[in-house]
XYZ file of C-alpha atoms in Angstrom:
403
model
C 123.149 164.323 70.257
C 125.235 167.441 70.999
C 125.241 166.063 74.827
C 125.998 162.837 74.075
C 127.087 161.855 77.925
C 123.934 163.339 79.404
C 121.570 162.003 76.816
C 122.899 158.398 77.304
C 122.629 158.762 81.325
C 119.307 160.166 80.607
C 118.284 156.833 78.488
C 120.094 154.895 81.359
C 118.057 156.366 84.132
C 114.622 155.709 81.980
C 116.121 151.901 80.755
C 116.564 151.132 84.729
C 113.162 152.236 85.464
C 111.551 150.192 83.141
C 113.879 147.318 83.609
C 112.726 147.236 87.522
C 109.443 147.486 86.846
C 109.525 144.075 84.122
C 111.666 142.508 86.080
C 109.714 143.044 89.676
C 106.444 142.112 87.913
C 107.897 139.598 86.194
C 108.328 137.506 89.489
C 105.517 139.185 91.732
C 102.581 138.353 89.184
C 104.427 134.902 88.668
C 104.691 133.798 92.221
C 100.695 135.389 92.330
C 99.798 132.877 89.402
C 101.131 130.054 91.550
C 99.618 131.272 94.779
C 96.111 131.649 92.956
C 96.186 127.990 91.576
C 96.694 126.874 94.678
C 93.972 128.607 96.100
C 91.588 127.970 93.121
C 92.058 124.467 93.605
C 91.094 124.367 97.413
C 87.718 126.853 96.806
C 87.550 127.212 93.213
C 85.804 130.821 92.630
C 82.865 129.973 95.229
C 82.928 127.390 97.731
C 79.172 126.802 98.831
C 79.952 124.868 102.163
C 77.185 123.685 105.078
C 76.943 126.160 108.268
C 79.073 125.311 111.005
C 76.541 124.567 113.356
C 78.062 125.416 116.721
C 76.630 125.795 120.167
C 77.235 129.249 121.050
C 76.418 130.112 125.327
C 75.065 133.274 123.905
C 72.252 131.374 122.007
C 71.564 128.867 124.634
C 71.211 131.694 127.287
C 68.632 133.677 125.145
C 66.638 130.692 124.266
C 66.415 129.189 127.817
C 66.836 131.929 130.357
C 66.199 135.197 128.499
C 67.067 138.427 130.122
C 68.319 136.340 133.288
C 72.033 136.430 134.550
C 73.792 133.016 134.135
C 76.608 131.868 135.742
C 77.936 128.893 133.723
C 79.846 126.377 135.787
C 80.619 124.134 132.599
C 79.742 126.417 129.736
C 78.002 124.469 126.762
C 80.045 124.178 123.545
C 80.508 121.636 120.524
C 78.414 121.667 117.837
C 74.547 120.611 117.066
C 74.962 118.177 114.270
C 77.357 117.346 111.212
C 78.489 119.826 108.772
C 76.094 119.481 105.534
C 74.386 121.359 102.963
C 71.375 122.205 104.455
C 69.439 121.588 100.935
C 71.602 120.137 98.089
C 69.109 119.586 95.604
C 68.165 123.202 96.011
C 71.564 124.414 95.306
C 71.728 122.142 91.950
C 68.681 123.311 90.716
C 69.671 127.011 91.627
C 73.655 126.648 89.842
C 72.339 124.836 87.063
C 70.023 127.764 85.767
C 72.301 130.736 86.722
C 73.923 132.464 84.017
C 76.714 133.680 85.808
C 78.001 129.660 86.540
C 80.280 127.582 84.192
C 80.003 124.676 85.892
C 80.086 123.059 90.006
C 80.957 120.121 91.813
C 79.673 118.478 95.012
C 82.321 117.587 97.258
C 82.469 115.467 100.767
C 85.557 116.401 103.005
C 86.562 113.884 105.554
C 89.325 113.097 108.198
C 90.559 109.419 107.495
C 93.178 106.850 108.668
C 95.478 105.624 105.713
C 97.071 102.547 106.341
C 99.946 100.293 104.720
C 101.298 97.579 106.484
C 103.060 99.050 109.547
C 102.988 102.737 108.057
C 99.787 105.150 108.614
C 99.137 108.213 107.826
C 96.096 110.742 108.890
C 94.793 112.786 105.628
C 92.071 114.964 104.508
C 90.191 112.917 101.787
C 88.002 115.031 99.521
C 85.199 112.866 98.335
C 84.552 114.243 94.733
C 82.552 113.354 91.141
C 85.911 113.091 88.825
C 83.971 114.352 85.583
C 82.808 116.973 87.132
C 85.815 118.439 89.696
C 88.206 118.553 86.695
C 86.013 121.185 85.102
C 86.060 123.249 88.237
C 89.887 122.827 89.025
C 93.106 122.334 86.818
C 93.892 119.121 89.144
C 95.299 117.387 85.703
C 97.806 119.633 85.628
C 99.410 118.379 88.863
C 98.861 114.405 88.198
C 102.564 112.977 88.441
C 101.403 109.419 88.138
C 98.503 107.893 86.718
C 95.151 109.181 85.697
C 92.747 111.706 87.385
C 89.729 109.812 85.246
C 90.458 106.535 87.076
C 88.746 107.571 89.715
C 85.984 107.175 87.453
C 85.890 103.051 87.202
C 84.258 100.995 90.053
C 85.359 99.966 93.202
C 87.457 101.847 96.069
C 89.789 103.883 94.401
C 92.132 106.650 95.772
C 94.388 109.256 94.403
C 96.893 110.138 97.102
C 99.628 113.790 97.616
C 103.021 112.591 96.566
C 104.027 113.072 100.458
C 101.401 110.775 101.575
C 102.107 108.206 99.184
C 106.053 108.386 100.300
C 105.091 108.503 103.822
C 103.043 105.407 103.474
C 105.574 103.589 101.074
C 103.107 102.710 98.460
C 102.711 103.344 95.023
C 100.440 103.170 91.831
C 98.337 100.200 91.677
C 98.783 99.138 95.363
C 96.167 98.330 97.935
C 96.307 100.423 101.455
C 93.800 100.770 104.271
C 91.231 103.067 104.673
C 89.280 104.272 108.285
C 87.436 106.664 108.474
C 86.517 105.636 112.216
C 83.046 104.239 111.733
C 83.492 100.536 111.308
C 86.193 98.493 109.827
C 88.910 99.406 107.250
C 88.501 99.073 103.778
C 90.738 98.575 100.870
C 91.506 101.195 98.422
C 93.176 100.955 95.283
C 96.085 103.730 94.402
C 95.172 104.832 91.062
C 97.311 108.052 91.053
C 99.698 109.954 92.693
C 99.120 114.017 92.502
C 101.934 116.424 93.430
C 101.134 120.344 93.709
C 104.344 121.699 94.787
C 103.433 122.627 98.291
C 104.527 120.312 100.816
C 101.780 121.358 103.321
C 99.096 119.985 100.669
C 100.972 116.994 99.386
C 101.573 116.032 102.443
C 97.771 115.725 103.796
C 95.899 115.637 100.870
C 93.692 112.411 99.375
C 90.980 112.457 96.546
C 88.431 109.795 96.074
C 85.065 109.300 94.513
C 81.821 111.272 96.246
C 80.363 107.751 96.735
C 83.387 105.733 97.883
C 83.667 108.643 100.984
C 80.242 108.673 101.465
C 80.108 104.734 102.269
C 83.379 105.351 104.198
C 81.639 107.899 106.603
C 78.073 105.806 106.629
C 76.682 109.121 105.238
C 74.629 108.341 102.247
C 73.620 111.324 100.182
C 75.701 113.688 102.574
C 77.482 116.423 100.541
C 79.841 119.453 103.031
C 80.821 121.416 99.880
C 80.135 122.517 96.307
C 83.005 124.426 94.479
C 81.642 126.662 91.770
C 83.494 127.813 88.451
C 82.018 131.042 87.026
C 82.065 132.394 83.711
C 83.751 135.405 84.910
C 85.982 135.125 88.131
C 85.963 139.312 88.851
C 82.395 138.583 89.415
C 82.955 136.056 92.592
C 81.997 138.708 95.229
C 78.941 140.054 93.654
C 77.640 136.310 92.990
C 78.691 135.058 96.478
C 76.579 137.920 98.114
C 73.517 137.558 95.910
C 73.311 133.606 97.011
C 74.517 134.177 100.864
C 71.359 136.480 100.883
C 69.210 133.754 99.786
C 70.447 130.609 101.860
C 71.478 129.974 105.640
C 74.549 127.536 104.027
C 78.074 129.707 103.777
C 78.892 131.135 100.753
C 82.362 132.595 100.048
C 84.376 133.829 96.832
C 87.741 133.155 96.521
C 89.035 136.502 97.847
C 86.863 136.409 100.697
C 88.367 132.768 101.887
C 91.935 133.487 101.299
C 91.996 137.152 102.543
C 95.194 137.363 104.017
C 96.747 136.212 100.726
C 94.784 139.319 98.799
C 96.104 141.691 101.122
C 99.183 140.403 100.601
C 99.486 140.892 96.888
C 97.575 144.537 97.039
C 100.789 145.301 99.211
C 102.964 143.899 97.110
C 101.414 145.975 94.258
C 101.629 149.045 96.016
C 105.391 148.422 96.834
C 105.805 147.658 93.011
C 104.382 150.942 91.164
C 106.346 152.902 94.457
C 109.795 151.640 93.534
C 109.167 151.896 89.682
C 107.237 155.625 90.208
C 110.048 156.339 92.010
C 112.822 155.972 89.516
C 110.974 157.231 86.629
C 110.440 160.644 88.233
C 114.151 160.832 88.824
C 114.658 159.717 85.331
C 111.811 162.500 84.451
C 114.279 165.234 86.469
C 116.851 164.157 84.166
C 115.027 164.591 81.175
C 113.575 168.048 82.403
C 117.176 169.293 83.176
C 118.542 168.269 80.105
C 116.124 169.938 77.870
C 115.795 173.390 80.154
C 119.954 173.575 79.497
C 119.615 172.400 75.842
C 117.215 175.610 75.545
C 119.044 178.116 77.237
C 122.047 177.280 75.330
C 119.620 177.423 71.875
C 118.016 180.725 73.049
C 119.003 182.271 69.681
C 118.485 179.443 67.353
C 114.837 179.567 69.335
C 114.299 183.374 68.355
C 115.769 182.458 64.463
C 112.676 180.277 64.110
C 110.323 182.035 65.377
C 111.502 185.242 63.403
C 111.335 183.151 60.245
C 108.060 181.863 60.574
C 107.741 178.925 63.498
C 104.872 179.472 65.572
C 104.676 178.625 69.440
C 102.949 175.012 68.619
C 105.922 174.156 66.177
C 108.426 175.213 68.869
C 106.530 173.162 71.544
C 106.331 169.971 69.580
C 109.933 170.251 68.760
C 111.229 170.233 72.227
C 108.354 167.105 73.111
C 109.554 165.213 70.199
C 113.291 165.129 71.965
C 111.489 163.827 74.990
C 109.271 161.219 73.127
C 112.693 160.375 71.615
C 114.269 159.737 74.735
C 111.046 157.768 76.547
C 111.047 155.634 73.681
C 114.831 154.630 73.206
C 114.870 154.303 77.000
C 111.559 152.593 77.395
C 112.805 149.958 74.553
C 115.737 149.304 75.768
C 114.480 148.628 79.388
C 112.090 146.387 77.933
C 114.917 144.279 76.536
C 117.055 144.331 79.363
C 113.914 143.341 81.430
C 112.968 140.325 79.730
C 116.530 139.066 79.590
C 117.158 139.754 83.369
C 113.691 137.439 83.620
C 115.083 134.821 81.477
C 118.241 134.715 83.486
C 116.523 135.028 86.693
C 113.890 132.385 85.604
C 116.686 129.771 84.676
C 118.087 129.887 88.194
C 118.324 126.415 89.933
C 116.870 127.669 93.359
C 117.602 124.428 95.263
C 113.849 124.171 96.812
C 110.672 123.399 94.841
C 108.044 125.766 93.903
C 105.300 124.592 91.966
C 106.352 121.131 90.668
C 109.659 123.271 89.939
C 113.280 124.172 91.559
C 112.964 127.791 89.482
C 111.691 130.652 90.330
C 108.006 131.206 88.636
C 108.221 134.022 86.358
C 105.509 135.791 84.585
C 105.758 137.517 80.854
C 102.244 138.650 80.427
C 102.342 141.617 77.367
C 100.636 143.887 79.798
C 103.629 143.895 82.130
C 105.937 145.082 79.096
C 102.934 147.651 77.915
C 102.574 149.264 81.008
C 106.065 149.417 81.402
C 106.556 151.199 77.894
C 103.536 153.636 78.885
C 104.651 154.631 82.076
C 108.211 155.453 80.387
C 106.810 157.722 77.910
C 104.686 159.408 79.641
C 106.902 160.245 82.210
C 109.085 161.812 79.644
C 106.302 163.332 78.230
C 105.399 165.180 81.267
C 108.888 165.925 81.858
C 109.104 167.521 78.619
C 106.408 169.639 78.340
C 107.443 172.275 80.960
C 110.818 173.168 79.144
C 108.807 172.826 76.043
C 106.031 175.400 77.382
C 108.882 177.915 78.649
C 110.218 178.154 74.771
C 107.246 178.018 73.023
C 106.216 181.561 75.301
C 109.463 183.136 74.184
C 109.342 185.555 71.389
C 112.416 187.226 69.650
C 112.267 190.268 71.257
C 112.131 188.836 74.712
C 115.437 186.588 73.539
C 116.719 189.885 71.699
C 116.645 191.654 74.988
C 117.754 189.107 77.736
C 121.123 188.616 75.167
């Protein structure tokens, strides 16, 4: 308290570093939660899909011409067969007996043409079993109108993305025509509108019951993928590698399927910790300077304390306590300011939609505040230790001689 101005500036530096960590982490983790939610709705924890069955020039050459050099006028291409799981029933048995599996849902992806009067829209329709799909995704959270459970009823029923419904000029309980290019169009009743807050998805997605999509494609029993939810999402890479080694089908965990986004997330983490670390280092130097100056000014008092029985350990603790007080005070102030700043940022209308809202998504995960507070105190303690150790090594005779 004898050096109020310097103490206030050090507290401000620590508070500012803590505030930045809380606010930047809140923004980044809020956006990460939204991105991961979108990704997991598409791939779940693990996605098992049929092999692409592409016809490759190398394969044809090796099979029919072996070691001879072949110059293709028109190289072979295309696919050997439609994408489908080789043995769906075998996967069902494997997943039912695997302790890592929470639940799974089969699906059939297909491109169809939706029509409503003179309006038409090409979309990707996903055939699912509703009661299973809702257990491996958070689809119910994004329902804007109707109920996802309405797909369970008999008859042709469909749920449209909000952008698709708008472009077709249709709404709940209306009928539209669906054509998969393999016969006449079939009427489907619109029983729900889903809105993910992502225009690219909302403008190109529809859901229907698995049996209805199989009928549209004239492919009874066909399944193109299985979405799997695990008991522990962090085990997804290990589980996917184990399953891939046991099958010719394609098995991808959600991190591998979205590698670009994961790299972006890792880069954000590095940036966040680097910025905060740089600010806390500057604040730590401030703590070091203040305590070093204080020790030089209090050399006589330290000599008296040593003379009346204070040992080196007590002197060390005395200085460290001051650094700890600076860390706790600055950390608590930074947590409060960071929380208030996040509340204010989260209330700003951005003028565009993110995840169904016009406000930025902010995370208030307790781990953010714990890490910020520990970092502030750790920086202060490390900065306090060097001058504290120097003070603890002083003896009364050394101080008297220097004076």
